[in-house]
PDB file of C-alpha atoms in Angstrom:
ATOM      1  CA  UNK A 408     -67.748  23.037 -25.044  1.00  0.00           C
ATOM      2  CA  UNK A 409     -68.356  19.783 -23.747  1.00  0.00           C
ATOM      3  CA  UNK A 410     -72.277  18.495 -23.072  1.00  0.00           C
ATOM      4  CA  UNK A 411     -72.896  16.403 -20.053  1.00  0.00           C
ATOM      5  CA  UNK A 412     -73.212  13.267 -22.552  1.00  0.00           C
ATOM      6  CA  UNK A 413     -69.749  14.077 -23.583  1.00  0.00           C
ATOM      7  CA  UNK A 414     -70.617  15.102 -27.004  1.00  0.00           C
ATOM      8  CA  UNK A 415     -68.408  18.218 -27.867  1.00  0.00           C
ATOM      9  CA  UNK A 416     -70.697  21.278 -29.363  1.00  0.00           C
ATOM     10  CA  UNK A 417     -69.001  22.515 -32.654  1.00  0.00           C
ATOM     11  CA  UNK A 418     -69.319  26.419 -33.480  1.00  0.00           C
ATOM     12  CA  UNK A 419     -72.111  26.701 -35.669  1.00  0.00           C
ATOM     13  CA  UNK A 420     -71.653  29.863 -37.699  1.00  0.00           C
ATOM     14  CA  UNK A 421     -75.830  29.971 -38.056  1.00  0.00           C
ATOM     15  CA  UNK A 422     -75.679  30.535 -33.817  1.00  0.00           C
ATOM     16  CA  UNK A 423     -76.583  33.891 -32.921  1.00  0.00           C
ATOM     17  CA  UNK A 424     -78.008  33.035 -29.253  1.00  0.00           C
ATOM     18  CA  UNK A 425     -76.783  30.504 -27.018  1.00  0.00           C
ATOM     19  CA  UNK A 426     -79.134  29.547 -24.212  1.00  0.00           C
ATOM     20  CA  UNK A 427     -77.440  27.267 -21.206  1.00  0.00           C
ATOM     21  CA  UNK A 428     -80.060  26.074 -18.744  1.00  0.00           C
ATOM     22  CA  UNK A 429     -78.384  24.464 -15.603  1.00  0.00           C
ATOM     23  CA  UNK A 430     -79.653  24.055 -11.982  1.00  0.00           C
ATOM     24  CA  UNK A 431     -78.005  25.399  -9.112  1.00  0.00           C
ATOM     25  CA  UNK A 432     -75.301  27.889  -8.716  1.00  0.00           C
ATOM     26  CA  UNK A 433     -72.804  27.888 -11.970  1.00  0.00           C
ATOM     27  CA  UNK A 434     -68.455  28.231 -10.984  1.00  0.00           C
ATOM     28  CA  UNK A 435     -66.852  31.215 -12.164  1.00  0.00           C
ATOM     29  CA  UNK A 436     -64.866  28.439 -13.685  1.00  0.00           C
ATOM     30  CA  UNK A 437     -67.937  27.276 -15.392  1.00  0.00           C
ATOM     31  CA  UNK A 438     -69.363  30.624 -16.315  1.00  0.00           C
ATOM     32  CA  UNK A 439     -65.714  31.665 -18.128  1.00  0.00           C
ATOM     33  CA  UNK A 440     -65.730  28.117 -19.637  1.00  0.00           C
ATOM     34  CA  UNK A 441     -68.835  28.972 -21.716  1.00  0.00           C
ATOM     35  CA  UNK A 442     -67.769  32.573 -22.428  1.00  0.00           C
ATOM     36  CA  UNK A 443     -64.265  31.290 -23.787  1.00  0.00           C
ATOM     37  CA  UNK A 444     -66.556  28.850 -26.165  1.00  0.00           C
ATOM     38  CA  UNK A 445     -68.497  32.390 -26.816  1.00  0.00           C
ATOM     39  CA  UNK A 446     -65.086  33.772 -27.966  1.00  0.00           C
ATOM     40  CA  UNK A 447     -64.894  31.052 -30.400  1.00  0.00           C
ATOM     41  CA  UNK A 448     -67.463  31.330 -31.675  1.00  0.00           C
ATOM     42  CA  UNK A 449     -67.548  34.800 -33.465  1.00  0.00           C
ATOM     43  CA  UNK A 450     -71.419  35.146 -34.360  1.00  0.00           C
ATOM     44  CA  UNK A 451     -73.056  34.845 -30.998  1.00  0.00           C
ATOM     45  CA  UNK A 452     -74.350  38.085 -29.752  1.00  0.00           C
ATOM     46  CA  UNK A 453     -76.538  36.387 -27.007  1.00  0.00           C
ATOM     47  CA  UNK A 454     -76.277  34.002 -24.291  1.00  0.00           C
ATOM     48  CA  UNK A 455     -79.059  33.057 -21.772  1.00  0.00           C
ATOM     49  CA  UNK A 456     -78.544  31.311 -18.583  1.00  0.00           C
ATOM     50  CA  UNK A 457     -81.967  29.483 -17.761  1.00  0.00           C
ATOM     51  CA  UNK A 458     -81.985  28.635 -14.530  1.00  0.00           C
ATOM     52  CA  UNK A 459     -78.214  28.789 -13.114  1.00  0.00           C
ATOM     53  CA  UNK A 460     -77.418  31.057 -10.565  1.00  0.00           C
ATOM     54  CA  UNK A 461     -74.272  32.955 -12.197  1.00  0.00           C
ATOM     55  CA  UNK A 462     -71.834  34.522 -10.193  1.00  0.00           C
ATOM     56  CA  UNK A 463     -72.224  38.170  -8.475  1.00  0.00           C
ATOM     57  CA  UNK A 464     -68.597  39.348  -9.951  1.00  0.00           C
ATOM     58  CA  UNK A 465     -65.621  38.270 -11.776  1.00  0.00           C
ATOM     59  CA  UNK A 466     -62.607  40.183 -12.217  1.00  0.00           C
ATOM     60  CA  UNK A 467     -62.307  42.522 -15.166  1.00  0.00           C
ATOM     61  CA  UNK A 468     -58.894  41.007 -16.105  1.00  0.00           C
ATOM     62  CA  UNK A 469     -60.288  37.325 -16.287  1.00  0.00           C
ATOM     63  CA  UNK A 470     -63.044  38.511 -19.148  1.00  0.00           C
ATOM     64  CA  UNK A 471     -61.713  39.040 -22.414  1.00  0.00           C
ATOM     65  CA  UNK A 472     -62.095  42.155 -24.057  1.00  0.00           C
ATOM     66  CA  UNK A 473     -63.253  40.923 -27.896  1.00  0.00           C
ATOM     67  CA  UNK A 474     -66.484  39.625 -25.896  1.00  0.00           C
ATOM     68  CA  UNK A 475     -67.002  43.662 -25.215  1.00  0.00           C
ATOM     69  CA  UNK A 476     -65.903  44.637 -28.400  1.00  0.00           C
ATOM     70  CA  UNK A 477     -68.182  42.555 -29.815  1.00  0.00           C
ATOM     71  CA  UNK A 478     -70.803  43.705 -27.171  1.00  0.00           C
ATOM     72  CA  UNK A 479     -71.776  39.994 -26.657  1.00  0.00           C
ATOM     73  CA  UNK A 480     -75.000  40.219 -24.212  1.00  0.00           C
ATOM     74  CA  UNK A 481     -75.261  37.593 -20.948  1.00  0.00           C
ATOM     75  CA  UNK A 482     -78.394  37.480 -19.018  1.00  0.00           C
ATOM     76  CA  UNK A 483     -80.661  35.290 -16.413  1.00  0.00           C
ATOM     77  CA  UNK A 484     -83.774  33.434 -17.375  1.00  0.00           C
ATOM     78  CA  UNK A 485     -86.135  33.621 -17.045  1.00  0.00           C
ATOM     79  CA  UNK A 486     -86.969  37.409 -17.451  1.00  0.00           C
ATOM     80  CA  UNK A 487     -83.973  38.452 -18.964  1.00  0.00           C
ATOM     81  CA  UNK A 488     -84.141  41.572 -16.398  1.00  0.00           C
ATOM     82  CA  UNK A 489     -80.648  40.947 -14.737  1.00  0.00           C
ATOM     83  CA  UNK A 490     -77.415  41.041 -16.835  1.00  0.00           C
ATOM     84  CA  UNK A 491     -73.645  40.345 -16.587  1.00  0.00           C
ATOM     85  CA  UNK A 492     -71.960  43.745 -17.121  1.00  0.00           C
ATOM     86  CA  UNK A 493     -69.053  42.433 -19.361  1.00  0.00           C
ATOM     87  CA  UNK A 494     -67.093  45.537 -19.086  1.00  0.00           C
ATOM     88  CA  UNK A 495     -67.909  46.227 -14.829  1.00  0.00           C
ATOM     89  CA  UNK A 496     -67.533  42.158 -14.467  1.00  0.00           C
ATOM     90  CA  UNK A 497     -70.741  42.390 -12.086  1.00  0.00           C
ATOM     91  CA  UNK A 498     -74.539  41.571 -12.441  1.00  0.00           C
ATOM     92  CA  UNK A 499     -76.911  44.313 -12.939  1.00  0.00           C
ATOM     93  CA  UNK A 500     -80.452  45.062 -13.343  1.00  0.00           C
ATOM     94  CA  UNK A 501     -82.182  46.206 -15.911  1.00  0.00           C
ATOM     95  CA  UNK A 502     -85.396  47.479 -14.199  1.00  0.00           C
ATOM     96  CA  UNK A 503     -85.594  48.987 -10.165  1.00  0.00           C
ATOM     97  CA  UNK A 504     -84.772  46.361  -7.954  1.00  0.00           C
ATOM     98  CA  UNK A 505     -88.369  45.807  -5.570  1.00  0.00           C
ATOM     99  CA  UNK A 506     -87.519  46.962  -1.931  1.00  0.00           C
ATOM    100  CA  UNK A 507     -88.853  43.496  -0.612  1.00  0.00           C
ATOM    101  CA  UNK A 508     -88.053  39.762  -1.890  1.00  0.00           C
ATOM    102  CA  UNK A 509     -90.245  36.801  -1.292  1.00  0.00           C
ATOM    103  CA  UNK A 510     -89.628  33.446  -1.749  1.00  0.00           C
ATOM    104  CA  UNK A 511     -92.101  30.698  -1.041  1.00  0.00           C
ATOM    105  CA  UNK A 512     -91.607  27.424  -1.122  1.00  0.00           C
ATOM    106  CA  UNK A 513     -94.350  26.952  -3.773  1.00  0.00           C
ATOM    107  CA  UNK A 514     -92.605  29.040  -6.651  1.00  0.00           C
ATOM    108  CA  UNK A 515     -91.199  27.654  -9.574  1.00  0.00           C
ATOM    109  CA  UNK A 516     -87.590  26.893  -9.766  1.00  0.00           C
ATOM    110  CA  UNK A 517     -87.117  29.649 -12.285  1.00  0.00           C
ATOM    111  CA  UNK A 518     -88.943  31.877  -9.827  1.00  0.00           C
ATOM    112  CA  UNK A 519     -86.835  31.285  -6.600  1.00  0.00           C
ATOM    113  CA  UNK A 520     -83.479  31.631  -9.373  1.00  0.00           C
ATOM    114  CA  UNK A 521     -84.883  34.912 -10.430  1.00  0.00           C
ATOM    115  CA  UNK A 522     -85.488  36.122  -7.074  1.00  0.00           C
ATOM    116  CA  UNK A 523     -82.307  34.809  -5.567  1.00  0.00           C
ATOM    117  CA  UNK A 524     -80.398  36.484  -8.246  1.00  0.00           C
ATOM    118  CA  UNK A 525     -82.038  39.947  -7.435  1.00  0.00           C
ATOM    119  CA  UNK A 526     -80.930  39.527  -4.171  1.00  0.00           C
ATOM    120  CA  UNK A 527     -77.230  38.645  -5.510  1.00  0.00           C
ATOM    121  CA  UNK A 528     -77.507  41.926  -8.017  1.00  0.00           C
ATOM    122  CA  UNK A 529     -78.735  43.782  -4.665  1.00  0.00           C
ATOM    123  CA  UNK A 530     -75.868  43.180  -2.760  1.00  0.00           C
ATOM    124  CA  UNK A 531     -72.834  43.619  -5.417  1.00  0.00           C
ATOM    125  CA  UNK A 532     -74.251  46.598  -6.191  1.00  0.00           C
ATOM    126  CA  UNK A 533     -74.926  47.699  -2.376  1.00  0.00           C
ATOM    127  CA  UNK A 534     -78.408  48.662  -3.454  1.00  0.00           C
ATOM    128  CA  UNK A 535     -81.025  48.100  -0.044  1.00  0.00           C
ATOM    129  CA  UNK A 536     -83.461  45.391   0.393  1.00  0.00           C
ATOM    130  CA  UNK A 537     -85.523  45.932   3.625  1.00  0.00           C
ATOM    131  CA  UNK A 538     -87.478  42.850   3.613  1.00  0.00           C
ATOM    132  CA  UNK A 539     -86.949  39.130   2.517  1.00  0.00           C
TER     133      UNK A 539
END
């Protein structure tokens, strides 16, 4: 994996999390990018995206199965509520999803990501939202 200084980030065999925080909405190109470096490296259980909007699906075939076998764990910062389902290749919750979504203009960045990505979990999963 390549930083944005262009330093390259070696597989630490002491890594058990990874946490990427990144603004805005993250590529499926982007998002497999860091689960290939996942692949590599073997002890990660965990990774975090703080911050990132990830994407709503990916196909099944594009995610590779040692990441399930080794029942590697992706979720969204910054309340670790919604997940990637590596095996469905959709986000999920982990908790109800509310029946009404506001977002002001004074929340946090991390806020507005968290709400905008129950929304996104709402819709692949065709569960209702009456109100935003």
């Amino acid at each position: 994996m390549i930083l944005k200084s262009g330093l390259s980030l070696p597989c630490a065999s002491s890594v058990m999390k990874l946490e990427v925080t990144e603004s805005g909405n993250m590529s499926e190109d982007r998002f497999l990018r860091v689960l290939a470096f996942v692949k590599e490296c073997k002890d990660i259980k965990a990774v975090l995206f703080n911050c990132c909007i990830l994407p709503s699906s990916i196909p099944t075939e594009r995610i590779d199965d040692s990441l399930i076998s080794r029942n590697v764990k992706v979720s969204c910062c910054p309340d670790d509520k919604i997940q990637f389902n590596l095996r469905s290749g959709k986000l999920e919750s982990k908790t109800k999803l509310p029946g009404e979504v506001k977002i002001r203009n004074d929340d946090t960045v991390a806020s507005q990501t968290s709400k905008v990505m129950q929304l996104m979990v709402a819709s692949a999963n065709n569960s209702p939202i009456s109100h935003v």
